[in-house]
Coordinates of C-alpha atoms and ligand atoms in Angstrom, one line a residue:
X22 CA 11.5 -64.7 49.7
X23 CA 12.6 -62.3 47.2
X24 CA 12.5 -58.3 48.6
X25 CA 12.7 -54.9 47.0
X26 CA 16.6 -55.2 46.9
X27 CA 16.6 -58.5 44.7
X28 CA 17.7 -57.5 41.2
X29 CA 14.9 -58.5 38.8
X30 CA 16.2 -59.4 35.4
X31 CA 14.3 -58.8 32.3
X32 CA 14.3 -59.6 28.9
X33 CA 15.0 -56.8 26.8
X34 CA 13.3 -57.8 23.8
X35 CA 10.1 -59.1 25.5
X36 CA 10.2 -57.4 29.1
X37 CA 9.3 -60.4 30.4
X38 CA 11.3 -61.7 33.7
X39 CA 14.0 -63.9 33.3
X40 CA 15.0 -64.5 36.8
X41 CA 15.3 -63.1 40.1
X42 CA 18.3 -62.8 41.6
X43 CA 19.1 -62.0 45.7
X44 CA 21.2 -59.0 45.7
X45 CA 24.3 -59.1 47.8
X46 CA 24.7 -56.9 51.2
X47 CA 28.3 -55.5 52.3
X48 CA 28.2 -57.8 55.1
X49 CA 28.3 -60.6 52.2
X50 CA 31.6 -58.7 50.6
X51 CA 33.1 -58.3 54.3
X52 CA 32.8 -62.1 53.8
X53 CA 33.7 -63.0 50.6
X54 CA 37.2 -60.8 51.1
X55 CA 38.1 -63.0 53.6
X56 CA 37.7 -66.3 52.2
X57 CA 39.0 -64.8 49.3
X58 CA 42.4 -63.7 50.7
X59 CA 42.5 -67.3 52.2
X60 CA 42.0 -69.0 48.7
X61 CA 44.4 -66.8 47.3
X62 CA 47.5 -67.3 49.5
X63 CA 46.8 -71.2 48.4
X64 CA 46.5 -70.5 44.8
X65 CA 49.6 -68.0 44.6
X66 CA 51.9 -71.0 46.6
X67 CA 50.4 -73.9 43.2
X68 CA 53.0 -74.4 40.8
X69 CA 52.3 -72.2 38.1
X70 CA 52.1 -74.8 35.3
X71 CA 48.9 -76.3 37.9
X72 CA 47.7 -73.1 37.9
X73 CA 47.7 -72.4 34.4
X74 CA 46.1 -75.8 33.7
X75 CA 43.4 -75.3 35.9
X76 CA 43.1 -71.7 33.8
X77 CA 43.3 -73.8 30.5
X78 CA 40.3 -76.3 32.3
X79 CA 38.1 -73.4 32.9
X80 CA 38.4 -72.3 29.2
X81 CA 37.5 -76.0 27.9
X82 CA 34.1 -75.5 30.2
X83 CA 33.9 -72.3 29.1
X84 CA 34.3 -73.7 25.2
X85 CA 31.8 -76.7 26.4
X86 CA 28.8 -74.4 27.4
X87 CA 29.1 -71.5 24.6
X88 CA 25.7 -72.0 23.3
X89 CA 24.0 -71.7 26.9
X90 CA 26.1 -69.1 27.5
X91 CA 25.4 -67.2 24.5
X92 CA 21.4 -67.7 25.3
X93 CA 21.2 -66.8 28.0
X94 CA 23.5 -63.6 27.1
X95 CA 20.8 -62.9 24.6
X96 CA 18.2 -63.4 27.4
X97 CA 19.1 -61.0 29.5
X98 CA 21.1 -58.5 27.9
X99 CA 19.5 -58.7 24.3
X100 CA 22.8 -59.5 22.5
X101 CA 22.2 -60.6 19.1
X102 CA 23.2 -63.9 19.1
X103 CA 26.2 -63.6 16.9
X104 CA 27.4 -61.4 18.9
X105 CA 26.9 -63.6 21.9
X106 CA 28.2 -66.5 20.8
X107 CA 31.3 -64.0 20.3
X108 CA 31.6 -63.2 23.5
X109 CA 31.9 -66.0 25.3
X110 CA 34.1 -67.0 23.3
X111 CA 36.3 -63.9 23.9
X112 CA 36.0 -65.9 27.3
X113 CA 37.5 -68.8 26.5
X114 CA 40.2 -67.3 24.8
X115 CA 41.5 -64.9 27.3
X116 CA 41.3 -68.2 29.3
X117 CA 43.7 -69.6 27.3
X118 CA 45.6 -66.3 27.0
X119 CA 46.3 -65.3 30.4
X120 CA 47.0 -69.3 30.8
X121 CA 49.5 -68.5 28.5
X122 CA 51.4 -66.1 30.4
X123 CA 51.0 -67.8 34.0
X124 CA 54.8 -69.6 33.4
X125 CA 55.9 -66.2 30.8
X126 CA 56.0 -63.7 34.3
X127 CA 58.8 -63.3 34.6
X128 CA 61.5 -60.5 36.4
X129 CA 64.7 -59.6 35.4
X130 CA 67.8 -59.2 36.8
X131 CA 69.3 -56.0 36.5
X132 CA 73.2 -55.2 36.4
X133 CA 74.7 -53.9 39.8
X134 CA 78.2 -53.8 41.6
X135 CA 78.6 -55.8 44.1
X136 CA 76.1 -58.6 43.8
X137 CA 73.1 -60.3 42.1
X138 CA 69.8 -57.6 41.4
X139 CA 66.4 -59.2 40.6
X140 CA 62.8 -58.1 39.9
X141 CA 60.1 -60.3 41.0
X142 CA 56.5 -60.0 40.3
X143 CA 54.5 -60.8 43.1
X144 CA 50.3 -61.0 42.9
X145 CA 48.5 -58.4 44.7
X146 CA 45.8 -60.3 46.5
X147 CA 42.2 -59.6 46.5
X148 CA 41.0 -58.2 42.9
X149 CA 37.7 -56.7 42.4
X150 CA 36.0 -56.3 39.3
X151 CA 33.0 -54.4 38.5
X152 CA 31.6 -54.8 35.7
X153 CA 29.0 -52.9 33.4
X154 CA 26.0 -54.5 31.5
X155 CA 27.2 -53.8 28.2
X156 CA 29.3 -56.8 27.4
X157 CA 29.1 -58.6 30.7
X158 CA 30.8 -62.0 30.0
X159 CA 34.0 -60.0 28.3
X160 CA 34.8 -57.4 30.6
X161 CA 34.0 -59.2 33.6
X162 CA 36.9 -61.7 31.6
X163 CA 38.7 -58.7 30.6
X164 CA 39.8 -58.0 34.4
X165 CA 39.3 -61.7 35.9
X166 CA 41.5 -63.9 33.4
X167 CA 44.5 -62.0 33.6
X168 CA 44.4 -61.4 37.8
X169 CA 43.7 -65.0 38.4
X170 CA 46.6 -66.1 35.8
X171 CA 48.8 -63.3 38.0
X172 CA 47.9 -65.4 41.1
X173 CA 45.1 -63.4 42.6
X174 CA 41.8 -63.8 44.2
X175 CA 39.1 -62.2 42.4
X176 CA 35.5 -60.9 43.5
X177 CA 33.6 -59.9 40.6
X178 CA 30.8 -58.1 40.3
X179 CA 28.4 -57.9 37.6
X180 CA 25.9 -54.6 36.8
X181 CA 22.2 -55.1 38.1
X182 CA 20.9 -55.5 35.2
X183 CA 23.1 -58.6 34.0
X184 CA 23.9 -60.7 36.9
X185 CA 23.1 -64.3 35.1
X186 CA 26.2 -65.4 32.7
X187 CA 28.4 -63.6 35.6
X188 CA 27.3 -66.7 38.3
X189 CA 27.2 -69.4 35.6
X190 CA 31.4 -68.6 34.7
X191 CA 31.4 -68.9 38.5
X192 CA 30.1 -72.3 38.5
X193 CA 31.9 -73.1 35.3
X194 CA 35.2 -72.5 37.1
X195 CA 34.5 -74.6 40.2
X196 CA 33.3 -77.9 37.6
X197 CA 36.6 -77.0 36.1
X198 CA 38.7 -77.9 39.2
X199 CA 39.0 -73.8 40.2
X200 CA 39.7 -73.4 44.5
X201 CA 36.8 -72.9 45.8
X202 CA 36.4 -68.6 46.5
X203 CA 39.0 -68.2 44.2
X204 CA 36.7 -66.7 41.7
X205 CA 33.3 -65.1 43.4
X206 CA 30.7 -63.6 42.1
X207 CA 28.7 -61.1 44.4
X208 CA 25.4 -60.1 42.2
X209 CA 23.9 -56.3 44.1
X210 CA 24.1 -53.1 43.7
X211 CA 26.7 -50.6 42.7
X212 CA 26.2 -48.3 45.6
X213 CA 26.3 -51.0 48.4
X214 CA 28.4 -54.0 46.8
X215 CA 30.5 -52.3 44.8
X216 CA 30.9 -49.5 47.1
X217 CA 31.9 -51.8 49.6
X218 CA 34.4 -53.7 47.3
X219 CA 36.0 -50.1 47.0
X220 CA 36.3 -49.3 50.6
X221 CA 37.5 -53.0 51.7
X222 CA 41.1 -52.5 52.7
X223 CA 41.3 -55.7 52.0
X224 CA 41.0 -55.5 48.2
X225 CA 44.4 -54.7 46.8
X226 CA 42.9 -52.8 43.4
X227 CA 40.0 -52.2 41.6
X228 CA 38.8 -52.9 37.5
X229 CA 36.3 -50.9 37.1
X230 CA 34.5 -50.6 33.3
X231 CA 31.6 -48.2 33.6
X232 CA 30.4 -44.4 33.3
X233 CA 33.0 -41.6 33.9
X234 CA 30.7 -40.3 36.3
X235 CA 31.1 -43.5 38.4
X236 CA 34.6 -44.3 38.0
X237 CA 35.6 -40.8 39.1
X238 CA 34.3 -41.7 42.8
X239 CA 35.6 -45.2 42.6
X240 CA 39.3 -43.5 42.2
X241 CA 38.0 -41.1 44.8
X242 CA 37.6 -43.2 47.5
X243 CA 39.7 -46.1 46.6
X244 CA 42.7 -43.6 47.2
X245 CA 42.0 -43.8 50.5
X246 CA 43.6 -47.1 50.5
X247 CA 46.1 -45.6 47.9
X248 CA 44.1 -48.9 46.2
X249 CA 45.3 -49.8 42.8
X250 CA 42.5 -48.8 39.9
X251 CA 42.3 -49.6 36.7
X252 CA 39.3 -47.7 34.9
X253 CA 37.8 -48.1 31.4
X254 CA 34.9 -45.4 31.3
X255 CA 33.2 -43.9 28.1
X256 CA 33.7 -42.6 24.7
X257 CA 32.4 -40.6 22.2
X258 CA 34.5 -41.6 19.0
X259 CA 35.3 -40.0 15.5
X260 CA 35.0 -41.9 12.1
X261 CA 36.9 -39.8 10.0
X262 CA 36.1 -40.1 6.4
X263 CA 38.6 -38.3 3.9
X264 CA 37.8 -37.2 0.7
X265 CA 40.6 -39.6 -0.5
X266 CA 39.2 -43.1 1.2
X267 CA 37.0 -45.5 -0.2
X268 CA 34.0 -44.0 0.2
X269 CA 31.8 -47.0 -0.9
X270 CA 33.9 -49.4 2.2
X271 CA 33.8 -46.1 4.5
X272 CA 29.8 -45.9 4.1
X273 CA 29.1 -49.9 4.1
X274 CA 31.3 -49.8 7.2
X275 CA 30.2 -46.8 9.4
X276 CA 26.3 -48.3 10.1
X277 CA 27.5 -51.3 12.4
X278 CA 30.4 -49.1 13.7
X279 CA 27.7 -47.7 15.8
X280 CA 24.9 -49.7 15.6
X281 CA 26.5 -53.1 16.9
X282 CA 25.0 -53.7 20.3
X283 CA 22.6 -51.4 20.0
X284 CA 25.1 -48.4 20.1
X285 CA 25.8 -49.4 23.5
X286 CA 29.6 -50.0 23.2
X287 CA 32.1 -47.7 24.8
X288 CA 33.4 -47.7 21.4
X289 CA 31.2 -46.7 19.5
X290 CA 31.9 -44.8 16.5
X291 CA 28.9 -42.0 17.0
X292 CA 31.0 -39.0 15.3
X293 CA 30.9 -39.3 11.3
X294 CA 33.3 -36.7 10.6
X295 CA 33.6 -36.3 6.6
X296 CA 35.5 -34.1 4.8
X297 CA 32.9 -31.3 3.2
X298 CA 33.9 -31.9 -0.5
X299 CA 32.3 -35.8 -0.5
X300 CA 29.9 -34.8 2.6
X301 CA 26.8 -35.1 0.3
X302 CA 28.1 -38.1 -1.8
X303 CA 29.2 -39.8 1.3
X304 CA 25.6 -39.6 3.1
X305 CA 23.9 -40.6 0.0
X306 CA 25.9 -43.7 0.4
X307 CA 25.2 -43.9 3.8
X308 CA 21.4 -43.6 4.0
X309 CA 20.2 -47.0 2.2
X310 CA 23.1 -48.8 4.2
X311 CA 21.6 -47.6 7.9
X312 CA 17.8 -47.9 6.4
X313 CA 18.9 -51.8 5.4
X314 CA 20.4 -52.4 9.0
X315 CA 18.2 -55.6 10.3
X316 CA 17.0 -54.7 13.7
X317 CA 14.9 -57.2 15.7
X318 CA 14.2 -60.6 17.7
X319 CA 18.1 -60.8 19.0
X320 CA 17.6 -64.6 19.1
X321 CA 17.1 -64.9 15.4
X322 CA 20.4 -65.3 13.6
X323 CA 19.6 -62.8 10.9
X324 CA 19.1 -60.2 13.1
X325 CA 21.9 -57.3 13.0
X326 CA 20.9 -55.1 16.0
X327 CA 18.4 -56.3 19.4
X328 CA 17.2 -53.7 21.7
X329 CA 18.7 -51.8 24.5
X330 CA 19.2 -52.7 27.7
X331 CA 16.3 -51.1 29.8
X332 CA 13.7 -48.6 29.7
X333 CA 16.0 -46.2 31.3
X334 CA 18.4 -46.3 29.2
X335 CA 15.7 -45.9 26.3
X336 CA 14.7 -42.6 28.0
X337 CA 18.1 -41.3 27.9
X338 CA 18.5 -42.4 24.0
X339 CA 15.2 -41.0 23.6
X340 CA 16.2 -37.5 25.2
X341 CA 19.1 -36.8 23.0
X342 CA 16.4 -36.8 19.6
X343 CA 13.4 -35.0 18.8
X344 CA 11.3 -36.7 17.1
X345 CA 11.6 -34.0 14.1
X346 CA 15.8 -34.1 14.1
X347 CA 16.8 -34.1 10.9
X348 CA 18.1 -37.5 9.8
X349 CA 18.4 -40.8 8.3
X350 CA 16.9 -43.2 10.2
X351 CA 16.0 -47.1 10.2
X352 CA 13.0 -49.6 11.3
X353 CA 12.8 -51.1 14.6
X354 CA 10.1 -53.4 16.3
X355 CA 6.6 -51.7 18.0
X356 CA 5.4 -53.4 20.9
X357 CA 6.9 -54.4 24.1
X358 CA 10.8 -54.3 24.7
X359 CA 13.4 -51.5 24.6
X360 CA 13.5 -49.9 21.1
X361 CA 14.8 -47.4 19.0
X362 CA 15.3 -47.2 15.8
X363 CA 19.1 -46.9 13.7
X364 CA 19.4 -42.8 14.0
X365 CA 21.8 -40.6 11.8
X366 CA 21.4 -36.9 12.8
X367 CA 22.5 -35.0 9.7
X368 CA 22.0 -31.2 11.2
X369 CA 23.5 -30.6 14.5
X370 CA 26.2 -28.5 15.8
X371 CA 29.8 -29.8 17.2
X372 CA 28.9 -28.7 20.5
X373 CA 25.3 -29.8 20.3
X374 CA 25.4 -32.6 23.6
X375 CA 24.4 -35.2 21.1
X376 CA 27.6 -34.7 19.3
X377 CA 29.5 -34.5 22.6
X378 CA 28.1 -36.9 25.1
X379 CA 27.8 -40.3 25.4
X380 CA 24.4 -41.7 24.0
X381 CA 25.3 -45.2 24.3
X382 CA 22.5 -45.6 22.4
X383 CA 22.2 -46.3 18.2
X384 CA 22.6 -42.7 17.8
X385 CA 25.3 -41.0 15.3
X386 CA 25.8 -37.7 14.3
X387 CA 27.8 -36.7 11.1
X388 CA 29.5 -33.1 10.7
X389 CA 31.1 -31.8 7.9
X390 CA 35.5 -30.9 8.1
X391 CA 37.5 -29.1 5.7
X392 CA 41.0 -30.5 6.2
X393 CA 43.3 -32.7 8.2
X394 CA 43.5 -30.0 10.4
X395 CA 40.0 -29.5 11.1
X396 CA 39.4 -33.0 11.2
X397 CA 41.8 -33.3 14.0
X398 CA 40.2 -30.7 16.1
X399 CA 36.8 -31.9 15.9
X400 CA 38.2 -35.7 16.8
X401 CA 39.5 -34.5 19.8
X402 CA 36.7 -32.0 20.6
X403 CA 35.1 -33.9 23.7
X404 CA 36.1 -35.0 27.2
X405 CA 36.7 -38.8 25.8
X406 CA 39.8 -40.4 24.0
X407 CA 38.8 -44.0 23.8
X408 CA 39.2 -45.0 20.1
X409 CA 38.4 -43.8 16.8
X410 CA 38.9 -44.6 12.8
X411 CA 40.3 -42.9 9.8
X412 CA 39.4 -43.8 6.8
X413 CA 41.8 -42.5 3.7
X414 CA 44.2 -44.1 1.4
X415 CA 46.8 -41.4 2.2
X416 CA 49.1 -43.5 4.3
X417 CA 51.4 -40.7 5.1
X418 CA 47.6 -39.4 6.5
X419 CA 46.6 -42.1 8.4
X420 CA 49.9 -42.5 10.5
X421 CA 49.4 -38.3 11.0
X422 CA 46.1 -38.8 12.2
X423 CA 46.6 -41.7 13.9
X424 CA 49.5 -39.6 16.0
X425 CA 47.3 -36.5 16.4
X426 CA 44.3 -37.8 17.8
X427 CA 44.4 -38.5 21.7
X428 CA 42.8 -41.8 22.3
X429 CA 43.7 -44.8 23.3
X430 CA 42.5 -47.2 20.3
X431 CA 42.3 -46.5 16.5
X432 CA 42.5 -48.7 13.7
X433 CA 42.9 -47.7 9.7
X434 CA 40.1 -48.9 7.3
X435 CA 38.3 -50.8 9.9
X436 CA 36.6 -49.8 12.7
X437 CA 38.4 -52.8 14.7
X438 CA 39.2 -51.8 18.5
X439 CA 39.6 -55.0 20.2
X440 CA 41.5 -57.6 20.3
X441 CA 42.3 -60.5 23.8
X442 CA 46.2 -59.9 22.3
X443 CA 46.4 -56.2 22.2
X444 CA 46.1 -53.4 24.6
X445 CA 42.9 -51.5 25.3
X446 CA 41.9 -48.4 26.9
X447 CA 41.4 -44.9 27.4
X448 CA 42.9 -41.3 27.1
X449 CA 41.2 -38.6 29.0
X450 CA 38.3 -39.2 30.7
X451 CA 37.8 -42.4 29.2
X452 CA 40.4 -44.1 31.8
X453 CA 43.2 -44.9 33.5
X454 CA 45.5 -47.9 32.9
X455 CA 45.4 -50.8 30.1
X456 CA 44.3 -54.2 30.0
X457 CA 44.7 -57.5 27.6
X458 CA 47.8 -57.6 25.2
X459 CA 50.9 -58.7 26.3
X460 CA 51.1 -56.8 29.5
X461 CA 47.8 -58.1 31.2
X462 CA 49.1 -60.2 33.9
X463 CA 51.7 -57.5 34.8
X464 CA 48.9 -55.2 35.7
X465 CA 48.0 -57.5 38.5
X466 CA 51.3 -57.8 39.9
X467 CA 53.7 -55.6 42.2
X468 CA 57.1 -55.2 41.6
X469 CA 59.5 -56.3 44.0
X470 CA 63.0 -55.8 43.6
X471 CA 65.7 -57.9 45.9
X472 CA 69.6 -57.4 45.9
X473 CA 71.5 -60.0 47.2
X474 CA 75.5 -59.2 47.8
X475 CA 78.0 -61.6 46.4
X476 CA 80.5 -59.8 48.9
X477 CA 82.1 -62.7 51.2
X478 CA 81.9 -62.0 54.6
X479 CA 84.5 -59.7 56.0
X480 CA 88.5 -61.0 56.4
Ligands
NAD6 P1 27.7 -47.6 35.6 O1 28.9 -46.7 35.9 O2 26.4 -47.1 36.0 O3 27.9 -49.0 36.3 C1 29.0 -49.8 36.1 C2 29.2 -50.7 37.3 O4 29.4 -49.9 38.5 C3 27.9 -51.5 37.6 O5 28.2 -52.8 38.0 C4 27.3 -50.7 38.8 O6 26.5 -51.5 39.6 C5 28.6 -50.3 39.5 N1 28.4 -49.1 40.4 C6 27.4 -48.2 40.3 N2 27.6 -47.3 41.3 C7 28.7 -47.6 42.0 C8 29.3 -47.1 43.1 N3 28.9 -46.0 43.7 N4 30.5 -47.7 43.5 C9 30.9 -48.8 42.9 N5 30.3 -49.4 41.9 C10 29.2 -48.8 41.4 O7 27.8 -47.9 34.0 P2 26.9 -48.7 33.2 O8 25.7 -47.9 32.9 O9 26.6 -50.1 33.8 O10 27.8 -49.0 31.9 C11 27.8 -48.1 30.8 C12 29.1 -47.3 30.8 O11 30.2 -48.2 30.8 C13 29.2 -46.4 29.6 O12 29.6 -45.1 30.0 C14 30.3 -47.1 28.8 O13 31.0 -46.3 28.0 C15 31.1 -47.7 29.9 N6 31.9 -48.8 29.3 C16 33.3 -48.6 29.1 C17 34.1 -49.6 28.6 C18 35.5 -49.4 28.4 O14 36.2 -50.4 28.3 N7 36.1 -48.2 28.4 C19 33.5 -50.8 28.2 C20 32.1 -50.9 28.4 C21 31.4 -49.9 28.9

C-alpha cells in the first residue's frame, strides 16, 4: 500500500502521475551494502575481458531500448525528446567506453635498486552514486559505467523526483547477463537513503552530482570514514562575447546555451558577458533569437525547450524575476505543468543574486565589460567555476581567457562542455575530482604499490 514516504512521480508537462514508486529505508541500504560487497568480490575475481563483455552486453540492451528509455525520460523528467534520446544514448556509450578501458588498467613498474617495483590498481568496493534529477540516465552513468568497468559494486541512487529510467538500467543490466547486486538501484530520499549511503562504512566513496549546499555535508560526514568523494555541484557560467567574435554565431548560439533543459543544467551558460562597444548590437541580435526559441509539449519533436522539473523548482525560478524586470523574454504554455517562459534580464547589477546564484532555471542575465581584463573579473566573479565560453576570433585571446578563467570546462566558439571522452568537472565550489575522459576507471581504483627484491637469499 503506497504511504506518505513513496515518491510520487509526475509528469512535468501535464502534472499528471506517472507512477508511484516505494521509497527505500536505511535498513534497505544496510542490506543492499552487503549483498553488494559479496557480488563485488565475484565480479573483481572475472577475467576482465568477461567483465568488459558483460559491460559491452549491457550497452547493446541499453542501445536496444533507447526509445522507451527516452519516453519515459520525457515522462517523468520533461526532457525534450531530442534531448532524451541523447541521453540514453550517452548511456550506451560510456557502456562501451568504460568497457573499453576494463583490459587498458593498467600499473606500471617503476625503476628501483634492488628488485622489481609495480603499481597495481585495485577496485575499491562498494560505490555509491547519487544522482540529481537533472539528467538522470547520464550522471547516474557518469559515476556507474566507469566503477563497474574498475571492478566495483555500485548502489545508485536516483533524485526523488526521477526514480523511473534509474530501475529500468537496473533491469537492463541483469537481461544483459550483469551479477545479480552488482548494480542496485535504491529509489528514496536524500536525507534517509542517501544519508545512509554516506555514513555506511561499508561504501568505499561517494559520486555525488547535486547542489553545493548538499555536497558540502556529504564531504562532511563522509570524512568520517576518510570515504573517497567525488562531487560535481553547481555553476553559474560566463558567455563571453568580444567585440571581435562573430556576433551573428555568438547571438544564434547563446539562447540554447541556457535554455536547453529548461536552464536546468549545471552548465548553463546564464552570464552574457559582452563587451560594451557591440553590447546594443549584440542584444538586438539576441532578442528575435530567444523570442523564436520553441518551448512546449516535450514529447513533440519540434519542441526546443519542455518545462521544469516541479512546482518547486518553478517557485524558486519564479523568485529570482519580477514580473516588471527588464528583459527579453519568450512564450511558454498556460495551463497545467511547470512553466516559465525563455527570460533575458537586460538591467541588473553584477552582484544582483540573479547574476550570482544558481537559477537552474531558463533565466540569463547579460552585463556589459570593457576589456579582457574586465571580462575576466566578472567571469570569475561568483562562488562557481564549472565551465564557461569565449567567443572572439582573437586566438591569442581565447587561449588568455581560456587560462584566466578558473573553471573546470570551457570550450571556444561553442558552448560544448561534455563529452563521455574528456574530463569534466568543477573548480571552486562547483566540485571536487573529475570524471569521464581517459582517466575514469582510475578514479575508482586505489593504488597499490608492491616491491619485490631480486636479491638471492643470503650466502
Ligand atoms: P540536490 O542536492 O537537492 O539533490 C541531489 C541528490 O542528493 C538527490 O538524489 C537527493 O535526493 C540527494 N540528497 C539530498 N539530501 C541528501 C543528503 N542529506 N544526503 C545525501 N544525499 C542527499 O540537487 P538537485 O536539486 O537534485 O540537483 C540540482 C543541482 O545539481 C544543481 O545545483 C546543479 O547544478 C547540480 N548539478 C551538477 C552537475 C555537475 O556535474 N556539476 C550536474 C547536474 C546537476
Amino acid at each position: 500500500m503506497p504511504n506518505e514516504f513513496d515518491l510520487q512521480v509526475l509528469n512535468p508537462a501535464t502534472e499528471e502521475v506517472v507512477a508511484t514508486v516505494p521509497a527505500a529505508t536505511a535498513a534497505d541500504v544496510d542490506a543492499a551494502v552487503g549483498r553488494a560487497a559479496r557480488a563485488q568480490s565475484r565480479w573483481a575475481a572475472l577475467p576482465p575481458g568477461d567483465r568488459a563483455r558483460l559491460l559491452r552486453r549491457f550497452a547493446a540492451a541499453v542501445d536496444d531500448h533507447l526509445e522507451e528509455l527516452a519516453r519515459l525520460e520525457v515522462r517523468e523528467a520533461g526532457h525534450t525528446v531530442g534531448n532524451a534520446r541523447w541521453e540514453a544514448g550517452n548511456v550506451r556509450d560510456l557502456l562501451d567506453y568504460a568497457a573499453g578501458g576494463v583490459e587498458r588498467l593498467t600499473g606500471r613498474q617503476i625503476p628501483v635498486p634492488g628488485g622489481l617495483d609495480i603499481t597495481i590498481l585495485e577496485p575499491l568496493g562498494v560505490v555509491g552514486v547519487i544522482a540529481p534529477w537533472n539528467f538522470p540516465m547520464p550522471i547516474a552513468a557518469w559515476g556507474t559505467a566507469p566503477a563497474l568497468a574498475a571492478g566495483n559494486a555500485v548502489i545508485l541512487k536516483p533524485a526523488e523526483t526521477t526514480p523511473l529510467t534509474a530501475l529500468r538500467l537496473a533491469e537492463l543490466a541483469l537481461v544483459a547477463g550483469l551479477p545479480e547486486d552488482l548494480f542496485q538501484v535504491l529509489p528514496g530520499h536524500g536525507p534517509v537513503v542517501g544519508n545512509a549511503l554516506v555514513e555506511h562504512p561499508g561504501v568505499a566513496k561517494i559520486v555525488f552530482t547535486g547542489s553545493t549546499a548538499v555536497g558540502t555535508q556529504v564531504l562532511a560526514k563522509g570524512s568520517a570514514h576518510l570515504k573517497r568523494v567525488t562531487l560535481e555541484l553547481g555553476g553559474k557560467s560566463p558567455n563571453i562575447v568580444f567585440a571581435d567574435a562573430d556576433l551573428d554565431a555568438a547571438a544564434a548560439a547563446a539562447p540554447m546555451s541556457f535554455l536547453d533543459n529548461s536552464g536546468q543544467d549545471c552548465c548553463a551558460r546564464t552570464r552574457i558577458l559582452v563587451q560594451r562597444s557591440v553590447f546594443d548590437r549584440f542584444l538586438g541580435l539576441l532578442a528575435p533569437a530567444v523570442e523564436s526559441v520553441r518551448v512546449g509539449d516535450p514529447a513533440d519533436e519540434s519542441t526546443q525547450m519542455g518545462p521544469l522539473i516541479s512546482r518547486a523548482q518553478l517557485d524558486k525560478v519564479r523568485s529570482y524575476v519580477a514580473a516588471d524586470a527588464p528583459g527579453i523574454r519568450g512564450k511558454a504554455p498556460e495551463g497545467p505543468g511547470f512553466w516559465f517562459p525563455p527570460t533575458v534580464l537586460t538591467e541588473v547589477g553584477p552582484h544582483a543574486p540573479v547574476a550570482v546564484e544558481e537559477v537552474f532555471g531558463p533565466v540569463a542575465v547579460v552585463l556589459p565589460f570593457e576589456d579582457e581584463a574586465d571580462a575576466i573579473r566578472l567571469a570569475n566573479g561568483t562562488v562557481y567555476g564549472l565551465s564557461g565560453s569565449i567567443w572572439t576570433r582573437d586566438v591569442g585571446r581565447a587561449l588568455r581567457v581560456s587560462q584566466a578563467v578558473r573553471a573546470g570546462n570551457l570550450s571556444v566558439n561553442s558552448h560544448s562542455s561534455v563529452r563521455y571522452w574528456t574530463p569534466f568537472g568543477g573548480f571552486k565550489q562547483s566540485g571536487i575530482g573529475r570524471e569521464l575522459g581517459p582517466d575514469a576507471l582510475t578514479a575508482f581504483t586505489e593504488t597499490k604499490n608492491v616491491f619485490i627484491s631480486t636479491e638471492g637469499p643470503a650466502q
